[in-house]
Each structure stands twice: as structure tokens, then as C-alpha cells.
Short mmCIF file of C-alpha atoms in Angstrom, two decimals:
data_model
loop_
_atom_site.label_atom_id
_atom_site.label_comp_id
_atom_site.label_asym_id
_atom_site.label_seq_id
_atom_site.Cartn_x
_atom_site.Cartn_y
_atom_site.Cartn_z
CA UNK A 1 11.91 8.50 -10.51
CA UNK A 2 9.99 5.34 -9.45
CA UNK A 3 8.75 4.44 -6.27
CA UNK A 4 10.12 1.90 -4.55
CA UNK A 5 7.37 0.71 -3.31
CA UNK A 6 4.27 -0.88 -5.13
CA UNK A 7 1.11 1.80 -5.06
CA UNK A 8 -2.55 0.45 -4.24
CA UNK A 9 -4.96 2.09 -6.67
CA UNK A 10 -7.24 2.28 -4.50
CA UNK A 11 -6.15 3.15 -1.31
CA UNK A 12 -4.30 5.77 -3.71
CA UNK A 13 -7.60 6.57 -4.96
CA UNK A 14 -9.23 6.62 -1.21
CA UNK A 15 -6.57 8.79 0.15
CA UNK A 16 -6.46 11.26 -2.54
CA UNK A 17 -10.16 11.35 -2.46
CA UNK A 18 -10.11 12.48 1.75
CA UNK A 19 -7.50 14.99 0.58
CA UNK A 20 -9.76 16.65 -2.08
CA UNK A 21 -12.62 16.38 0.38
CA UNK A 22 -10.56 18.52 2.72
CA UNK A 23 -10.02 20.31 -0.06
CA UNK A 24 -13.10 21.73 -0.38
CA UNK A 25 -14.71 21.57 2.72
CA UNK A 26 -12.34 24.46 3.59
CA UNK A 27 -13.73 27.01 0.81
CA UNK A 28 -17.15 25.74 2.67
CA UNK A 29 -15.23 26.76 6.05
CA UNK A 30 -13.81 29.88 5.08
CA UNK A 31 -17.16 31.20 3.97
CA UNK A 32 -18.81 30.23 6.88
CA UNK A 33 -16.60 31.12 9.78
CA UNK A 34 -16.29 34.03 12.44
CA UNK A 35 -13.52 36.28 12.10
CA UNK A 36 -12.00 34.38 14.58
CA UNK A 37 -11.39 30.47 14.79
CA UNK A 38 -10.65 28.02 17.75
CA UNK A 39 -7.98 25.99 16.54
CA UNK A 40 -5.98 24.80 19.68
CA UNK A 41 -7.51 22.85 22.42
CA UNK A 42 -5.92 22.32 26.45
CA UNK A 43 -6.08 18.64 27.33
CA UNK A 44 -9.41 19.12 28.95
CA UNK A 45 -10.69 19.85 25.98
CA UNK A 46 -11.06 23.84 26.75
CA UNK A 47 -10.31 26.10 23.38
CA UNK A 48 -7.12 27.77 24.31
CA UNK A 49 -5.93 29.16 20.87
CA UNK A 50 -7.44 31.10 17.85
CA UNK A 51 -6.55 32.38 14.35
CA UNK A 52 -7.96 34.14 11.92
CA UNK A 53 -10.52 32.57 9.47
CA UNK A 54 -8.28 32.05 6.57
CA UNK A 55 -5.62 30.37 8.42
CA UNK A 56 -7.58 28.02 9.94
CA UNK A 57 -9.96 27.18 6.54
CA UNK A 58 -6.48 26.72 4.45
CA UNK A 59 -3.42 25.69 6.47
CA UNK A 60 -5.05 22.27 8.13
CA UNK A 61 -5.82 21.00 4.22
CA UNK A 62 -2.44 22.50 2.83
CA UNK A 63 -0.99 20.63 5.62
CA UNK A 64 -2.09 17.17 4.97
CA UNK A 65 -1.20 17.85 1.56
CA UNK A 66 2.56 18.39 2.66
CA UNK A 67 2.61 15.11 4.73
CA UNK A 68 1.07 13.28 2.33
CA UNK A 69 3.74 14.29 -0.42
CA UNK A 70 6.40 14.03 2.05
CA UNK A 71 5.73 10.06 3.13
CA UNK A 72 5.17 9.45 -0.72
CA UNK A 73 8.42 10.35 -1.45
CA UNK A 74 10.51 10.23 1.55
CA UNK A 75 10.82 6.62 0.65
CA UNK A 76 13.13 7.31 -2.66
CA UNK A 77 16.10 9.14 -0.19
CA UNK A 78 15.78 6.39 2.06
CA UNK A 79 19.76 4.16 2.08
CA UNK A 80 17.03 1.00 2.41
CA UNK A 81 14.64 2.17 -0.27
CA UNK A 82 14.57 -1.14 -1.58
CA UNK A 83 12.99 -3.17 1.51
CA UNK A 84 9.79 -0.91 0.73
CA UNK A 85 8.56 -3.65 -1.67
CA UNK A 86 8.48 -6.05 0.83
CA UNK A 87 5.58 -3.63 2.98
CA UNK A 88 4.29 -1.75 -0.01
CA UNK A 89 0.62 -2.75 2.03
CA UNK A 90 1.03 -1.70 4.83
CA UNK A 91 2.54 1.78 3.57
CA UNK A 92 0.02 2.48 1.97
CA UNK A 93 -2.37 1.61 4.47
CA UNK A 94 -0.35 3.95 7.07
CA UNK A 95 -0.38 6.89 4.26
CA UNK A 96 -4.16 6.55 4.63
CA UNK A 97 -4.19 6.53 8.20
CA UNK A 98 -2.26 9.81 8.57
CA UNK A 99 -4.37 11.59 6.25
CA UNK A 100 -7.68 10.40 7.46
CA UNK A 101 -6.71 11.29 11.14
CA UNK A 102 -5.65 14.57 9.92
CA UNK A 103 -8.99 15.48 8.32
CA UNK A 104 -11.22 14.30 10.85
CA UNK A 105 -9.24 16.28 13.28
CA UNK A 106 -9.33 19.64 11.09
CA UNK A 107 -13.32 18.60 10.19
CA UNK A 108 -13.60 18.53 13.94
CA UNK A 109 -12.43 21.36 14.37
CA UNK A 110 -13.83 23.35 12.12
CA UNK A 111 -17.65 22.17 13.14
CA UNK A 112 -16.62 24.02 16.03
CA UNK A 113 -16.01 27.11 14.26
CA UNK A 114 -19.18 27.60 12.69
CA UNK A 115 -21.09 26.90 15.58
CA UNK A 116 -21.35 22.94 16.12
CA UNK A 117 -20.34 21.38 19.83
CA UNK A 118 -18.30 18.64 19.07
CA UNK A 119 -16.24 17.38 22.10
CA UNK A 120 -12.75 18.11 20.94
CA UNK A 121 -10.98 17.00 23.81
CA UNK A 122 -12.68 13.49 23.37
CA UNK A 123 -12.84 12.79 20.06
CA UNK A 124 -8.90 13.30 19.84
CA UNK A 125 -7.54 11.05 22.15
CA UNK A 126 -10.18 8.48 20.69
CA UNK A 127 -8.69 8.86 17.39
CA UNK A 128 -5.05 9.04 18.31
CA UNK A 129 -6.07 5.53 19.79
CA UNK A 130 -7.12 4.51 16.99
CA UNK A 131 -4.54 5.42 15.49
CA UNK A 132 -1.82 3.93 17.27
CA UNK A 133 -3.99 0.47 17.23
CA UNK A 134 -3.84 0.54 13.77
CA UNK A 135 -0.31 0.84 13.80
CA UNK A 136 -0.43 -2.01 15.83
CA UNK A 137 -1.52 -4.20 13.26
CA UNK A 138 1.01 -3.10 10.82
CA UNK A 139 4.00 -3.18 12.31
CA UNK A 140 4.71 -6.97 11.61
CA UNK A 141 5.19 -6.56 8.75
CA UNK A 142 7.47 -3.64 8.44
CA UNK A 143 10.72 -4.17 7.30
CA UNK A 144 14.25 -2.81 8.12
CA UNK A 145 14.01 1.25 6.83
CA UNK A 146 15.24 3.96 8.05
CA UNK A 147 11.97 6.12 8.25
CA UNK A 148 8.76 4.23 9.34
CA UNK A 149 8.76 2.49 12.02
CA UNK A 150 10.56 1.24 15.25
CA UNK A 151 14.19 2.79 14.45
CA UNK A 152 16.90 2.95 17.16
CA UNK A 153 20.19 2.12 16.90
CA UNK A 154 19.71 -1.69 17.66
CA UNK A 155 16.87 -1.99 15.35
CA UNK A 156 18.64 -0.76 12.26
CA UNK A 157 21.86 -2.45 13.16
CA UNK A 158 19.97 -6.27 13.03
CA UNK A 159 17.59 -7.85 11.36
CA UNK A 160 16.26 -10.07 14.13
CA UNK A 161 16.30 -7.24 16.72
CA UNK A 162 13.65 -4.98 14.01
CA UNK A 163 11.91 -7.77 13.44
CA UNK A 164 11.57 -9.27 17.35
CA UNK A 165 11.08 -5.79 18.50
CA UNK A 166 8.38 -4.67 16.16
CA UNK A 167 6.46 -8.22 16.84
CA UNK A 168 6.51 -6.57 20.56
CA UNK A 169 6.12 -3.14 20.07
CA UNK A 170 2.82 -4.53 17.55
CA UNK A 171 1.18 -5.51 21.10
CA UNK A 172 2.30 -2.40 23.21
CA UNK A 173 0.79 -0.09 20.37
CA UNK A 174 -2.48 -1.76 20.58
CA UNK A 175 -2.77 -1.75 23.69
CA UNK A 176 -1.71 2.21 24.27
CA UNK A 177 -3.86 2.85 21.85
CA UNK A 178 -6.72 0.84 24.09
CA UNK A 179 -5.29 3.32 26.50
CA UNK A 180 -5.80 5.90 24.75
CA UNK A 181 -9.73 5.57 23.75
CA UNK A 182 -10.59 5.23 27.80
CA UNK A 183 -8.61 8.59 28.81
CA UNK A 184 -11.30 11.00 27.45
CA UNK A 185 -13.85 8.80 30.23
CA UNK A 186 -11.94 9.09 32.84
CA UNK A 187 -12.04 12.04 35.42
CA UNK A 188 -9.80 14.82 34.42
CA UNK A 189 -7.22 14.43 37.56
CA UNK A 190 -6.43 10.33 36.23
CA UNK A 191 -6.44 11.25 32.55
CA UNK A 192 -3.65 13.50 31.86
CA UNK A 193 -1.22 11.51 34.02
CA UNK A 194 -2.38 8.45 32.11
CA UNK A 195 -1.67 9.64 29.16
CA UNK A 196 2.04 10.87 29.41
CA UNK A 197 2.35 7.92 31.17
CA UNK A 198 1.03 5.35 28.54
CA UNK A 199 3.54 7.83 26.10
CA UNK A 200 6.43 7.39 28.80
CA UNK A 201 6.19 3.34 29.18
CA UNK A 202 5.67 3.09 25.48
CA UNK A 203 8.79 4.99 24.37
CA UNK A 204 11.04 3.08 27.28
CA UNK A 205 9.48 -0.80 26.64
CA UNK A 206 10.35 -0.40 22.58
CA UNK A 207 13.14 1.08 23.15
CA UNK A 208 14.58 -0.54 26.18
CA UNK A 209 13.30 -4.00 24.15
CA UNK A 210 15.30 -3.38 21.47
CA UNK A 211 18.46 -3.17 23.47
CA UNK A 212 17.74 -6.13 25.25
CA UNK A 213 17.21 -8.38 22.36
CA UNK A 214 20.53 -6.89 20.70
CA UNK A 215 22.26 -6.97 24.16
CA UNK A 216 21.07 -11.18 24.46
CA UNK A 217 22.55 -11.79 20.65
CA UNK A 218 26.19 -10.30 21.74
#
């Protein structure tokens, strides 16, 4: 079955090229790690969790693969598939995203295992901001769909309230994603707080905006 959306060759190329990477770094990994592998990190950036070398070689790569397949297709089950055509860019530019951020974070990781000290707990929240200021700069142009994006029941139920809240929501990602990058500098007692907090505001502006602009059409 076609996509409906329009595929970038190559971003499709890029993307499929981290994957691959990934790939194959973990046969590197799996050779090369302890018996047993940090994989889960406390907010102050403290290893708190461990598996065993295969699992944590294999599942991080396998899983990327799954997500990446999933948002590829996910699109063709979606009541609104046809609006994809309209964003096909900036899909595919958030398919990257996800599987870029997902690689780092397992090559990250997995420097740890085999002896490098890379500073977990501050090179995720950077990248999560990066992330989400990336996201930022897509959202305008996302169009009504049921899966990616701002979706609430006043956004899907009107055109202008998708479009007016994503224009918003465009500047409130950005700027917890600015948020974000700053936490991992800050001392330890500030930066958890922040951060639920900057999750807690963002959640309530978008989706509190949404209702408003809906609420000021009735």
C-alpha cells in the first residue's frame, strides 16, 4: 500500500543509514562489554540499572528499528491519512529526529559500558532539548492528524484551533526545550523540580490553549 505521504530520499537515506550504524555498532558492543551493562540512569545522572550484555548490545538498535517502522506506517491507519501530503517535510524530518536521538542515547550509553565516562545525566536532558526545539520548528506546519502532533479534543475537532494552537505550542516547545539544555548546569536541588515543572506548564499551556481558542470560537 502507498504512503500517504511523499518520502525524502535522502533523509530516507540519512535515517536508514543511523539505523544500520546502530546496527553494527552493537556487534562492536556486544563483543566488547562486561557481563554486566549500565543501562538505566537516576536523574542525577547515577547508574541505577543493569542488564546483561546481550540485552543491552541488541534491544536499544532492535528498538529504534520498531519505532522507526511504526511512524512509517502508522500514517496509512490514520482516518486523516490524507493531510500527510501537506507535511510530508516535516515527517520526515521528525522520523529522523527520533531515530538520531535514539542512537546517540544507546551510543551514549554504551561508551559507558566498555569503559568510557560520558556524563549521562547531561548529555540527555541536552538532547531531549534539542529535541523538543526541533519540534518547535516543525510544528507549523503540521496539519490536522490524528497521530503527530498537538491532538486533544479541540484540536482535532477545528481547523483553526490545530492550527492557532500549534503556532503557540511551536514557541512553548522551543523554549522548554531551552529549558531543558540549562537543567543538566544547574545544581541538583533546582534541576529536577525544573524539569517536571517545564513538563507540567507545557502539557497545561497547549492544552489549556487549545480549549481557550475553541471555547472563544463558540
Amino acid at each position: 500500500m502507498k504512503l500517504p505521504y511523499k518520502i525524502n530520499p535522502k533523509l530516507e537515506a540519512l535515517t536508514l543509514l543511523v539505523l544500520l550504524g546502530a546496527s553494527v555498532a552493537a556487534f562492536y558492543f556486544y563483543t566488547n562489554f562486561p557481563p554486566e551493562v549500565a543501562t538505566h540512569w537516576n536523574f542525577q545522572g547515577e547508574a541505577d540499572g543493569f542488564s546483561g550484555r546481550a540485552f543491552a548490545a541488541f534491544f536499544f538498535p532492535a528498538l529504534a528499528w520498531a519505532i522507526y517502522l511504526l511512524i512509517t506506517f502508522l500514517p496509512l491507519i490514520d482516518p486523516k491519512r490524507d493531510r500527510y501530503k501537506e507535511f510530508s517535510g516535516a515527517y520526515n524530518a521528525m522520523r529522523l529526529l527520533v531515530v538520531v536521538v535514539l542512537t546517540v542515547l544507546y551510543a551514549t550509553a554504551s561508551a559507558n559500558g566498555i569503559g568510557y565516562n560520558i556524563p549521562v545525566g547531561t548529555v540527555t536532558p541536552i538532547l531531549v532539548g534539542i529535541m523538543f526545539v526541533a519540534l518547535g520548528t516543525l510544528m507549523p506546519r503540521i496539519k490536522r492528524n490524528w497521530f503527530f502532533g498537538i491532538r486533544t479534543p479541540w484540536t482535532l475537532s477545528s481547523e483553526t484551533v490545530w492550527a492557532e494552537t500549534h503556532r503557540v505550542g511551536a514557541v512553548l516547545f522551543a523554549l522548554a526545550g531551552a529549558a531543558f539544555i540549562i537543567i543538566p548546569f544547574l545544581p541538583n536541588t533546582f534541576a529536577l523540580p525544573l524539569f517536571i515543572a517545564v513538563l507540567v506548564l507545557l502539557l497545561v499551556n497547549t492544552v489549556g490553549y487549545s480549549w481557550w481558542v475553541w471555547r472563544k470560537l463558540q
